Amino acid sequence: MNLRAPDPRSAADPTVLLHIDWTKCDGRGLCTEILPELLARDEWGYPLSYGYGSNVPVPDRLLDAATDAVSLCPRQALTLIDR
Amino acid sequence: MSRAPDTTLFPPVQAPAGTTRLTAARAADYGTHQTTFGPLPAHTDSAALLAALRDSGLEGRGGAGFPAWRKLAAVPARERARRRRVVVIGNAAEGEPLSQKDATLLLRSPHLVIDGLLTVAGALGAHSVYLYAQASVLEAVGRALAERADAAGIELREAAESFISGEASAVVNALAGREPVPQDRTVRLTESGLGGRPTLLHNVETLAHIALIARFGAAWFRSVGTKGDPGTRLVTVGSDGHPSTVLEVAGGSRIGDVLRFTGVDTGTLSAVLVGGYHGAWLPAYALEARLDRADLAGFGANPGAGILMGLGERRCPITVAAAVATYLAGETAGQCGPCVNGLPAMAAVLRRLARGDRDPGLPGEVRRLAAIVTGRGSCNHPDGTARFVLSTLTVFADDVAAHLAGHCRKDHR
Ligand SMILES: Cc1cc2nc3c(=O)[nH]c(=O)nc-3n(C[C@H](O)[C@H](O)[C@H](O)COP(=O)(O)O)c2cc1C
Ligand code: SF4
Ligand code: SF4
């Protein structure tokens, strides 16, 4: 289980995390097109956010795009978690 | 009218003294168990157990070292109130090839593990209790369960055989009749585990300690060991890849002392692998470090599941590490892209280095791959593998340099 959050936290940090279920993700990379600011692709195509693992903090201004990514992911591998 | 306990049937038993605790009974049968440890308290309520575990400082013995009281406290109070719903699991999958302590514990002191399961289940009002153990011990454990009436509710299940079989969510999958591989989780098992029910899963050694804390208390537990690692722990000691001895030692024992006690000549070692294949190397000059979190933190190691594996100074550590990384890559559960692709890639680069490829970019490539896989799986298998590999590059920097220069003189078997 990787529920790791970035430390230390401050009040300004985003409170919503984009969770990647690696057991579902096929690495075709649709989410990285919708969220280029947040997600790069690793050499095999899987979404990669430097400094974060399975839970990527979403800044407020990217919340709409993140919500789109969640609903458009063909494998339903993405969820938003409030912390 | 209540009666005083019949002390002729159960004479008060002294708490074990010294570091022989889990291994104090001379035989594995229930009678010897009872005369050695005395009866299990009839019932420990969850508040009392929580307080005792908190005061004891007991940390889980399955590898992660999570405080036992915090896991108990994480079972939601509303679920504890709803009784029967909670599931309790004893984990003896022991998928790590360098570990033998859980199997040894179940063969030597099965009734302590059973007592621990019953204590936790009683405190939580749980009616579903499982013991998940390797095939090699099933018969002996089955015999122990049959010896006592109070254990009739414990279901004994055979563990899958793989490195990751003992990962908590993989155990839950196996018990649910699914593939024994880890699950993606966004809520803790203590919230929602087997069948969606709150699930408390502990390593069997943790449960055995709980059985003794329920009898003799937290102060007794802490009377051995250090502040940072109270109580005793079981360790599996070996050298050159072969686990050879399981023993019970005081928490915070000096690692060199433990090795020498089992007959290992520490003067001939280049390093000791602490914590198994997901662990880290302790270089020979640091062997007087204590087996506790504080002393080991600087090396990226922790007492973990109590594995100490010496490496002889004649053996090439890069060759050994490449073999371990290759094994770990093969043990990926095959579910998560970064793990499935990244671990074999990392192992392949390490093998090139081991075989004498002198490309100076190889160590950097191993580091880059280790960073890419870390945190990017549904379980900690990539993280543990990366930790081991990075520790190898750091502790054996001289050997890495010798390989790149083409003059490693060590034994490459
Ligand atoms: C890849 C992997 C393998 C694991 N294998 C085992 C195991 O064989 N036995 C075990 O007790 N814990 C194992 N664990 C740890 C369990 O997930 C869990 O943390 C532990 O059993 C909890 O018990 P404790 O709190 O008593 O330590 C493993 C974890 C990982 C990530
Ligand atoms: S869109 Fe979904 S399946 Fe595709 S790469 Fe992103 S998370 Fe993975
Ligand atoms: S990280 Fe690797 S071992 Fe863990 S669940 Fe994913 S594929 Fe399996």
Coordinates of N, CA and C and ligand atoms in Angstrom, one line a residue, chain A residues 1, chain B residues 59-68 71 89-96 101-102 134 162-171 182 189 201-207 210 278 304-305 379-382 384, ligand 1:
Chain A
M1 N 0.8 -1.2 0.0 CA 0.0 0.0 0.0 C 0.9 1.2 0.0
Chain B
E59 N 6.4 -3.6 18.4 CA 6.3 -3.3 17.0 C 6.1 -4.6 16.2
G60 N 5.4 -4.5 15.1 CA 5.1 -5.7 14.3 C 6.4 -6.4 13.9
R61 N 6.4 -7.7 13.8 CA 7.6 -8.4 13.5 C 7.5 -9.0 12.0
G62 N 6.6 -8.4 11.2 CA 6.5 -8.9 9.8 C 7.4 -8.2 8.9
G63 N 8.1 -7.1 9.3 CA 9.0 -6.4 8.4 C 8.8 -4.9 8.5
A64 N 7.6 -4.4 8.5 CA 7.4 -3.0 8.4 C 7.6 -2.3 9.8
G65 N 7.5 -3.0 10.9 CA 7.8 -2.5 12.2 C 6.7 -1.5 12.7
F66 N 5.5 -1.7 12.3 CA 4.4 -0.8 12.7 C 4.0 -1.1 14.1
P67 N 3.8 0.0 14.9 CA 3.4 -0.3 16.3 C 2.1 -1.1 16.4
A68 N 2.1 -2.1 17.2 CA 1.0 -3.0 17.3 C -0.3 -2.3 17.9
K71 N -2.2 -0.3 15.2 CA -3.0 -1.1 14.3 C -4.3 -1.5 15.0
I89 N -6.2 -12.2 11.4 CA -5.4 -13.1 10.6 C -4.0 -13.2 11.2
G90 N -3.5 -14.4 11.4 CA -2.1 -14.6 11.7 C -1.3 -14.9 10.5
N91 N -0.2 -14.2 10.2 CA 0.5 -14.3 8.9 C 1.8 -15.1 9.2
A92 N 1.9 -16.3 8.6 CA 3.1 -17.0 8.7 C 3.5 -17.5 7.3
A93 N 3.2 -16.6 6.3 CA 3.5 -17.0 4.9 C 5.1 -17.1 4.7
E94 N 5.8 -16.2 5.4 CA 7.2 -16.1 5.4 C 7.8 -16.4 4.0
G95 N 7.4 -15.5 3.1 CA 7.9 -15.7 1.7 C 9.3 -15.4 1.5
E96 N 10.0 -14.7 2.4 CA 11.4 -14.3 2.3 C 12.3 -15.6 2.5
K101 N 12.2 -17.8 10.8 CA 11.8 -17.7 12.2 C 10.3 -18.0 12.4
D102 N 9.4 -17.7 11.5 CA 8.0 -17.9 11.7 C 7.7 -19.4 11.7
Q134 N 2.8 -21.8 5.9 CA 3.4 -22.6 4.9 C 3.1 -24.1 5.0
S162 N 5.4 -17.8 -2.7 CA 6.1 -16.8 -3.5 C 6.7 -15.7 -2.5
F163 N 7.6 -14.9 -3.1 CA 8.2 -13.9 -2.2 C 7.1 -12.9 -1.6
I164 N 6.1 -12.6 -2.5 CA 5.2 -11.6 -2.1 C 3.9 -12.2 -1.4
S165 N 3.9 -13.5 -1.2 CA 2.7 -14.1 -0.7 C 2.2 -13.6 0.7
G166 N 3.2 -13.1 1.4 CA 2.9 -12.7 2.8 C 2.5 -11.2 2.9
E167 N 2.6 -10.5 1.8 CA 2.1 -9.1 1.8 C 0.7 -9.1 2.2
A168 N 0.3 -8.1 3.1 CA -1.0 -8.2 3.8 C -2.2 -8.4 2.9
S169 N -2.2 -7.6 1.8 CA -3.4 -7.6 1.0 C -3.4 -8.9 0.1
A170 N -2.2 -9.4 -0.2 CA -2.1 -10.7 -0.9 C -2.7 -11.8 0.0
V171 N -2.4 -11.8 1.3 CA -3.0 -12.8 2.2 C -4.5 -12.7 2.2
P182 N -0.9 -8.9 -4.3 CA -1.4 -7.7 -3.6 C -2.5 -6.9 -4.3
L189 N -6.7 -2.1 5.6 CA -7.3 -3.3 5.9 C -8.2 -3.3 7.2
L201 N -4.4 -7.9 10.7 CA -3.5 -8.9 10.3 C -2.2 -8.7 11.0
H202 N -1.6 -9.7 11.6 CA -0.3 -9.6 12.3 C 0.6 -10.8 11.9
N203 N 1.8 -10.5 11.9 CA 2.8 -11.6 11.8 C 2.7 -12.5 13.0
V204 N 2.9 -13.8 12.9 CA 2.7 -14.7 14.0 C 3.7 -14.4 15.2
E205 N 4.9 -13.9 14.9 CA 5.7 -13.6 16.1 C 5.1 -12.4 16.9
T206 N 4.5 -11.4 16.2 CA 3.9 -10.4 16.9 C 2.8 -10.9 17.8
L207 N 2.0 -11.9 17.3 CA 0.9 -12.5 18.0 C 1.4 -13.2 19.3
I210 N 2.2 -10.8 21.9 CA 0.9 -10.3 22.4 C 0.4 -11.3 23.5
H278 N 14.7 -7.3 1.0 CA 14.2 -6.0 0.9 C 14.9 -5.1 1.9
G304 N 13.4 -5.0 11.0 CA 12.5 -5.7 10.1 C 12.0 -7.0 10.6
A305 N 12.1 -8.0 9.8 CA 11.7 -9.4 10.2 C 12.9 -10.2 10.8
C379 N 2.2 -2.5 -4.1 CA 2.7 -2.9 -2.8 C 4.2 -2.4 -2.8
N380 N 4.9 -2.7 -1.7 CA 6.2 -2.1 -1.6 C 7.3 -3.0 -2.2
H381 N 7.0 -3.9 -3.0 CA 8.0 -4.8 -3.6 C 9.0 -3.9 -4.4
P382 N 8.6 -3.0 -5.3 CA 9.6 -2.2 -6.0 C 10.4 -1.4 -5.0
G384 N 11.2 -2.0 -1.8 CA 12.2 -2.9 -1.1 C 13.3 -3.3 -2.0
Ligands
LIG1 C1 6.4 -7.9 -0.7 C2 6.0 -8.0 0.7 C3 6.1 -9.3 1.3 C4 5.8 -9.5 2.7 N1 5.9 -10.7 3.2 C5 5.5 -10.9 4.5 C6 5.6 -12.2 5.1 O1 6.0 -13.2 4.5 N2 5.3 -12.4 6.4 C7 4.8 -11.3 7.2 O2 4.5 -11.4 8.3 N3 4.7 -10.0 6.6 C8 5.1 -9.8 5.3 N4 5.0 -8.6 4.8 C9 4.4 -7.5 5.6 C10 2.9 -7.5 5.7 O3 2.4 -6.8 4.6 C11 2.4 -6.9 7.0 O4 2.9 -5.6 7.1 C12 2.7 -7.7 8.2 O5 2.4 -9.1 8.1 C13 1.9 -7.2 9.4 O6 2.2 -7.8 10.6 P1 2.9 -7.1 11.8 O7 2.2 -5.8 12.0 O8 2.7 -8.0 12.9 O9 4.4 -6.9 11.4 C14 5.3 -8.4 3.4 C15 5.2 -7.1 2.8 C16 5.6 -6.9 1.5 C17 5.5 -5.6 0.9

